XYZ file of N, CA and C in Angstrom:
519
model
N 26.127 -1.508 -15.940
C 24.688 -1.701 -15.840
C 24.399 -3.065 -15.250
N 23.408 -3.113 -14.403
C 23.012 -4.334 -13.728
C 21.893 -5.021 -14.504
N 22.248 -5.600 -15.669
C 21.250 -6.310 -16.465
C 21.811 -7.651 -16.891
N 20.901 -8.584 -17.099
C 21.290 -9.906 -17.565
C 21.447 -9.846 -19.079
N 22.594 -10.261 -19.572
C 22.868 -10.201 -21.003
C 22.611 -11.565 -21.637
N 21.344 -11.853 -21.930
C 21.000 -13.126 -22.573
C 21.396 -13.116 -24.035
N 21.330 -11.935 -24.645
C 21.730 -11.782 -26.041
C 22.015 -10.312 -26.275
N 22.478 -9.999 -27.447
C 22.736 -8.617 -27.807
C 21.554 -7.963 -28.489
N 20.389 -8.619 -28.473
C 19.190 -8.086 -29.126
C 18.713 -6.840 -28.390
N 18.526 -5.717 -29.097
C 18.108 -4.488 -28.420
C 16.730 -4.597 -27.762
N 15.827 -5.379 -28.341
C 14.505 -5.547 -27.728
C 14.645 -6.338 -26.436
N 15.410 -7.431 -26.464
C 15.622 -8.222 -25.254
C 16.291 -7.391 -24.168
N 17.334 -6.651 -24.512
C 18.039 -5.858 -23.502
C 17.140 -4.775 -22.908
N 16.309 -4.144 -23.752
C 15.369 -3.140 -23.245
C 14.377 -3.788 -22.286
N 13.903 -4.972 -22.628
C 12.967 -5.672 -21.740
C 13.655 -6.100 -20.439
N 14.934 -6.412 -20.494
C 15.669 -6.735 -19.265
C 15.705 -5.524 -18.331
N 15.792 -4.334 -18.904
C 15.885 -3.113 -18.106
C 14.504 -2.607 -17.696
N 13.552 -2.604 -18.616
C 12.257 -1.953 -18.366
C 11.064 -2.894 -18.365
N 11.291 -4.187 -18.514
C 10.191 -5.125 -18.711
C 9.519 -5.641 -17.450
N 9.958 -5.218 -16.273
C 9.267 -5.669 -15.066
C 7.939 -4.924 -14.951
N 7.145 -5.297 -13.978
C 5.801 -4.746 -13.859
C 5.778 -3.261 -13.502
N 6.801 -2.723 -12.847
C 6.686 -1.395 -12.268
C 7.588 -0.307 -12.835
N 8.678 -0.634 -13.455
C 9.646 0.398 -13.858
C 9.053 1.469 -14.765
N 8.342 1.067 -15.804
C 7.750 2.058 -16.704
C 6.643 2.848 -16.014
N 5.933 2.217 -15.081
C 4.873 2.924 -14.348
C 5.486 4.005 -13.467
N 6.603 3.704 -12.827
C 7.283 4.704 -11.987
C 7.788 5.853 -12.849
N 8.412 5.529 -13.979
C 8.883 6.583 -14.887
C 7.695 7.388 -15.388
N 6.593 6.718 -15.725
C 5.376 7.426 -16.159
C 4.901 8.412 -15.094
N 4.864 7.959 -13.839
C 4.371 8.823 -12.763
C 5.286 10.011 -12.507
N 6.583 9.821 -12.659
C 7.515 10.946 -12.525
C 7.362 11.877 -13.727
N 7.237 11.298 -14.917
C 7.174 12.073 -16.156
C 5.857 12.829 -16.313
N 4.744 12.143 -16.172
C 3.444 12.741 -16.475
C 2.718 13.279 -15.249
N 3.104 12.819 -14.057
C 2.469 13.304 -12.840
C 3.353 14.237 -12.044
N 4.602 14.391 -12.495
C 5.627 15.168 -11.791
C 5.690 14.783 -10.308
N 5.521 13.485 -10.062
C 5.640 12.958 -8.698
C 7.126 12.750 -8.438
N 7.671 13.523 -7.549
C 9.118 13.575 -7.395
C 9.612 13.070 -6.045
N 8.672 12.749 -5.129
C 9.037 12.243 -3.811
C 8.494 10.820 -3.641
N 9.183 10.048 -2.825
C 8.786 8.664 -2.572
C 7.317 8.595 -2.163
N 6.914 9.422 -1.211
C 5.540 9.390 -0.690
C 4.524 9.689 -1.799
N 4.814 10.633 -2.679
C 3.906 10.935 -3.794
C 3.788 9.754 -4.745
N 4.917 9.128 -5.034
C 4.891 7.967 -5.918
C 4.101 6.819 -5.289
N 4.238 6.668 -3.993
C 3.573 5.574 -3.281
C 2.070 5.811 -3.161
N 1.676 6.992 -2.735
C 0.266 7.225 -2.412
C -0.588 7.637 -3.607
N 0.010 8.124 -4.675
C -0.779 8.568 -5.821
C -0.725 7.609 -7.010
N -0.204 6.440 -6.800
C -0.144 5.452 -7.877
C -1.536 4.873 -8.122
N -2.025 4.985 -9.333
C -3.318 4.391 -9.708
C -3.290 2.875 -9.492
N -2.118 2.296 -9.662
C -1.987 0.843 -9.624
C -1.682 0.295 -8.237
N -1.377 1.161 -7.267
C -1.170 0.728 -5.890
C 0.104 -0.058 -5.644
N 1.234 0.506 -5.969
C 2.515 -0.163 -5.757
C 2.816 -0.277 -4.256
N 3.397 -1.397 -3.854
C 3.794 -1.599 -2.460
C 5.090 -0.835 -2.190
N 5.272 -0.382 -0.960
C 6.428 0.454 -0.629
C 7.754 -0.267 -0.854
N 7.826 -1.559 -0.528
C 9.082 -2.281 -0.725
C 9.412 -2.444 -2.212
N 8.393 -2.637 -3.036
C 8.606 -2.751 -4.484
C 9.035 -1.399 -5.044
N 8.369 -0.320 -4.616
C 8.746 1.021 -5.068
C 10.192 1.314 -4.710
N 10.588 1.021 -3.470
C 11.965 1.282 -3.043
C 12.955 0.490 -3.896
N 12.641 -0.766 -4.168
C 13.539 -1.609 -4.967
C 13.632 -1.101 -6.406
N 12.513 -0.722 -7.001
C 12.538 -0.243 -8.386
C 13.238 1.110 -8.498
N 13.012 1.994 -7.531
C 13.724 3.274 -7.554
C 15.229 3.039 -7.468
N 15.643 2.134 -6.606
C 17.064 1.818 -6.467
C 17.626 1.283 -7.791
N 16.876 0.417 -8.447
C 17.324 -0.148 -9.725
C 17.366 0.931 -10.807
N 16.330 1.766 -10.891
C 16.320 2.835 -11.896
C 17.457 3.823 -11.663
N 17.794 4.069 -10.400
C 18.956 4.909 -10.071
C 20.237 4.252 -10.561
N 20.396 2.972 -10.265
C 21.638 2.277 -10.639
C 21.799 2.172 -12.150
N 20.690 2.130 -12.872
C 20.737 2.040 -14.334
C 20.857 3.411 -15.000
N 20.761 4.490 -14.220
C 20.919 5.828 -14.770
C 19.667 6.395 -15.422
N 18.499 5.845 -15.095
C 17.250 6.369 -15.640
C 16.715 7.536 -14.819
N 17.037 7.553 -13.536
C 16.615 8.637 -12.660
C 17.799 9.064 -11.805
N 17.674 10.238 -11.221
C 18.670 10.713 -10.256
C 17.930 11.038 -8.964
N 18.692 11.171 -7.907
C 18.123 11.440 -6.587
C 18.983 12.488 -5.911
N 18.319 13.474 -5.315
C 19.045 14.504 -4.561
C 18.238 14.843 -3.331
N 18.917 15.392 -2.341
C 18.226 15.822 -1.129
C 17.292 16.971 -1.455
N 16.137 16.974 -0.801
C 15.178 18.061 -0.957
C 15.547 19.153 0.038
N 15.878 20.345 -0.450
C 16.278 21.411 0.467
C 15.142 21.889 1.389
N 13.905 21.547 1.059
C 12.781 21.986 1.882
C 12.508 21.048 3.060
N 13.126 19.853 3.043
C 12.861 18.886 4.106
C 14.042 17.929 4.195
N 14.649 17.849 5.360
C 15.890 17.070 5.514
C 15.710 15.567 5.326
N 14.489 15.062 5.453
C 14.283 13.620 5.318
C 13.646 13.229 3.980
N 13.545 14.178 3.063
C 12.959 13.902 1.753
C 14.033 13.927 0.678
N 13.769 13.154 -0.359
C 14.628 13.181 -1.541
C 13.762 13.516 -2.745
N 14.373 14.136 -3.721
C 13.707 14.462 -4.979
C 14.245 13.519 -6.046
N 13.338 12.826 -6.719
C 13.701 11.967 -7.839
C 13.460 12.742 -9.125
N 14.409 12.650 -10.032
C 14.303 13.343 -11.316
C 14.635 12.376 -12.439
N 14.065 12.627 -13.585
C 14.370 11.823 -14.761
C 15.754 12.182 -15.281
N 16.483 11.185 -15.708
C 17.754 11.391 -16.403
C 17.464 11.278 -17.906
N 18.426 11.630 -18.718
C 18.238 11.663 -20.173
C 17.695 10.351 -20.756
N 18.190 9.165 -20.338
C 17.619 7.943 -20.927
C 16.111 7.810 -20.701
N 15.626 8.224 -19.539
C 14.179 8.160 -19.272
C 13.434 9.215 -20.076
N 13.994 10.397 -20.207
C 13.350 11.456 -20.990
C 13.185 11.010 -22.445
N 14.161 10.283 -22.952
C 14.085 9.816 -24.336
C 13.040 8.721 -24.539
N 12.367 8.300 -23.465
C 11.268 7.340 -23.576
C 9.939 7.999 -23.956
N 9.884 9.327 -24.049
C 8.624 10.009 -24.396
C 7.995 9.418 -25.652
N 8.717 9.239 -26.770
C 8.079 8.650 -27.950
C 7.591 7.218 -27.704
N 8.296 6.477 -26.870
C 7.878 5.109 -26.541
C 6.560 5.155 -25.766
N 6.477 6.033 -24.773
C 5.229 6.189 -24.029
C 4.099 6.617 -24.967
N 4.387 7.518 -25.889
C 3.364 7.968 -26.836
C 2.862 6.793 -27.683
N 3.762 5.964 -28.144
C 3.368 4.827 -28.978
C 2.641 3.759 -28.165
N 3.099 3.484 -26.950
C 2.401 2.524 -26.084
C 0.993 3.029 -25.787
N 0.878 4.320 -25.467
C -0.434 4.900 -25.192
C -1.353 4.837 -26.398
N -0.819 5.127 -27.576
C -1.623 5.081 -28.802
C -2.102 3.657 -29.067
N -1.210 2.702 -28.898
C -1.581 1.297 -29.107
C -2.656 0.881 -28.105
N -2.472 1.249 -26.835
C -3.446 0.912 -25.807
C -4.813 1.520 -26.082
N -4.836 2.767 -26.551
C -6.105 3.425 -26.871
C -6.842 2.702 -27.993
N -6.093 2.149 -28.942
C -6.713 1.456 -30.074
C -7.196 0.048 -29.722
N -6.500 -0.616 -28.810
C -6.737 -2.052 -28.635
C -7.236 -2.486 -27.259
N -7.304 -1.581 -26.301
C -7.669 -1.971 -24.944
C -8.798 -1.081 -24.409
N -9.520 -1.557 -23.402
C -10.645 -0.780 -22.857
C -10.186 0.295 -21.871
N -9.577 1.349 -22.378
C -9.025 2.415 -21.540
C -10.124 3.386 -21.125
N -9.869 4.143 -20.062
C -10.811 5.191 -19.662
C -10.423 6.486 -20.376
N -11.410 7.322 -20.632
C -11.135 8.589 -21.296
C -10.202 9.452 -20.447
N -10.470 9.498 -19.138
C -9.666 10.338 -18.248
C -8.197 9.944 -18.262
N -7.930 8.654 -18.227
C -6.541 8.210 -18.156
C -5.885 8.074 -19.522
N -6.647 8.219 -20.590
C -6.049 8.101 -21.926
C -5.972 9.423 -22.676
N -6.489 10.502 -22.101
C -6.481 11.782 -22.812
C -5.048 12.259 -23.089
N -4.152 12.024 -22.158
C -2.757 12.444 -22.397
C -2.158 11.665 -23.560
N -2.462 10.366 -23.623
C -1.970 9.555 -24.736
C -2.540 10.056 -26.058
N -3.809 10.436 -26.056
C -4.439 10.962 -27.265
C -3.739 12.240 -27.721
N -3.508 13.161 -26.778
C -2.849 14.421 -27.137
C -1.424 14.196 -27.634
N -0.705 13.264 -27.004
C 0.656 12.960 -27.462
C 0.640 12.354 -28.860
N -0.317 11.469 -29.104
C -0.415 10.867 -30.433
C -0.747 11.935 -31.480
N -1.711 12.778 -31.165
C -2.114 13.825 -32.112
C -1.006 14.847 -32.333
N -0.235 15.143 -31.296
C 0.848 16.128 -31.410
C 2.064 15.607 -32.149
N 2.233 14.295 -32.141
C 3.338 13.667 -32.862
C 4.712 14.132 -32.412
N 5.685 13.903 -33.274
C 7.085 14.190 -32.963
C 7.341 15.623 -32.501
N 6.699 16.641 -33.117
C 6.960 18.005 -32.627
C 6.584 18.180 -31.147
N 5.445 17.628 -30.733
C 5.038 17.730 -29.333
C 5.964 16.910 -28.445
N 6.360 15.728 -28.906
C 7.277 14.882 -28.122
C 8.592 15.612 -27.901
N 9.114 16.245 -28.949
C 10.372 16.986 -28.815
C 10.232 18.143 -27.826
N 9.120 18.864 -27.929
C 8.875 19.978 -27.011
C 8.772 19.472 -25.572
N 8.061 18.365 -25.380
C 7.911 17.801 -24.041
C 9.260 17.336 -23.497
N 10.072 16.705 -24.335
C 11.392 16.256 -23.872
C 12.257 17.443 -23.468
N 12.174 18.551 -24.204
C 12.926 19.754 -23.810
C 12.429 20.295 -22.476
N 11.110 20.316 -22.298
C 10.547 20.729 -21.012
C 11.055 19.831 -19.885
N 11.025 18.524 -20.120
C 11.470 17.576 -19.089
C 12.943 17.778 -18.755
N 13.751 18.065 -19.753
C 15.167 18.348 -19.486
C 15.310 19.564 -18.575
N 14.455 20.551 -18.792
C 14.510 21.763 -17.972
C 14.115 21.473 -16.527
N 12.993 20.766 -16.317
C 12.486 20.581 -14.954
C 13.109 19.399 -14.212
N 13.833 18.541 -14.928
C 14.450 17.391 -14.265
C 15.970 17.461 -14.226
N 16.574 18.051 -15.241
C 18.041 18.075 -15.310
C 18.579 19.473 -15.006
N 18.088 20.490 -15.712
C 18.617 21.848 -15.507
C 18.209 22.436 -14.161
N 16.952 22.235 -13.762
C 16.460 22.809 -12.494
C 15.570 21.803 -11.764
N 16.142 20.712 -11.261
C 15.314 19.687 -10.619
C 14.604 20.156 -9.348
N 15.216 21.070 -8.614
C 14.564 21.584 -7.405
C 13.350 22.430 -7.815
N 13.540 23.345 -8.757
C 12.433 24.153 -9.247
C 11.357 23.314 -9.916
N 11.768 22.272 -10.615
C 10.798 21.366 -11.233
C 9.972 20.627 -10.210
N 10.598 20.290 -9.083
C 9.886 19.559 -8.032
C 8.982 20.477 -7.218
N 9.405 21.713 -6.997
C 8.591 22.602 -6.145
C 7.655 23.507 -6.944
N 7.694 23.401 -8.271
C 6.744 24.138 -9.096
C 7.185 25.516 -9.558
N 8.408 25.929 -9.214
C 8.862 27.237 -9.697
C 9.364 27.166 -11.134
N 9.704 25.984 -11.588
C 10.089 25.741 -12.978
C 9.065 24.745 -13.521
N 8.359 25.114 -14.575
C 7.255 24.278 -15.043
C 7.415 23.889 -16.507
N 6.594 22.936 -16.909
C 6.547 22.475 -18.287
C 5.223 22.872 -18.906
N 5.239 23.717 -19.938
C 3.984 24.063 -20.617
C 3.277 22.839 -21.204
N 4.036 21.887 -21.721
C 3.416 20.685 -22.288
C 2.765 19.870 -21.174
N 3.470 19.661 -20.084
C 2.900 18.907 -18.964
C 1.654 19.610 -18.431
N 1.682 20.927 -18.348
C 0.509 21.681 -17.886
C -0.679 21.447 -18.822
N -0.426 21.423 -20.124
C -1.490 21.170 -21.100
C -2.049 19.757 -20.945
N -1.176 18.781 -20.754
C -1.620 17.395 -20.587
C -2.433 17.231 -19.299
N -1.969 17.866 -18.216
C -2.678 17.770 -16.937
C -4.020 18.487 -17.015
N -4.061 19.645 -17.665
C -5.315 20.386 -17.798
C -6.354 19.564 -18.572
N -5.933 18.880 -19.608
C -6.847 18.042 -20.386
C -7.392 16.909 -19.524
N -6.528 16.324 -18.723
C -6.953 15.245 -17.819
C -7.970 15.762 -16.807
N -7.700 16.923 -16.232
C -8.619 17.511 -15.248
C -9.954 17.901 -15.892
N -9.896 18.369 -17.133
C -11.114 18.734 -17.846
C -12.004 17.507 -18.074
N -11.403 16.403 -18.487
C -12.164 15.165 -18.697
C -12.737 14.673 -17.369
N -11.933 14.748 -16.305
C -12.407 14.322 -14.979
C -13.594 15.172 -14.537
N -13.526 16.471 -14.704
C -14.614 17.368 -14.315
C -15.870 17.072 -15.132
N -15.690 16.851 -16.412
C -16.842 16.539 -17.282
C -17.489 15.221 -16.857
N -16.662 14.239 -16.527
C -17.174 12.932 -16.079
C -17.952 13.074 -14.773
N -17.422 13.878 -13.860
C -18.084 14.084 -12.572
C -19.423 14.805 -12.743
N -19.459 15.800 -13.634
C -20.699 16.548 -13.836
C -21.764 15.681 -14.536
N -21.332 14.774 -15.391
C -22.261 13.872 -16.070
C -22.807 12.816 -15.105
N -21.986 12.446 -14.108
C -22.376 11.430 -13.142
C -23.379 11.966 -12.122
N -23.392 13.290 -11.919
C -24.288 13.845 -10.906
C -25.579 14.380 -11.460
């Protein structure tokens, strides 16, 4: 692993791996947005990551074993990024970060609805989501990327987000 070993503290080591500004955001976008291609990660980022930073972080996440990369059979110049098991096991961490953010920060309803559902669903939902992610990222990454293999939990989270967005748009008009 390409990490600086300042100490053997698990919190410090985790921050060495995931504590930069973009790594968790990239994993979030792959996990919750099913963004599996470089262009999707670049153009659909709410936070507006620069292409050189995205390329560097993807390379680092690959080298650390958090994601995998394979050629996309539908296009010779595209690659599909998939979550590896260490990233999938971050679901409870994302749930807790989202819950904390909802309680203490000025979040938007649209962007926090998934965190709310994960918090309300607790460990059973997290386990179900992790199993779904294993299916669409590890067992069938091509099907997961092209939509032939889907996650019921991810579909539920995305539907809730779209519902809040539609409600917000109708209230604004």
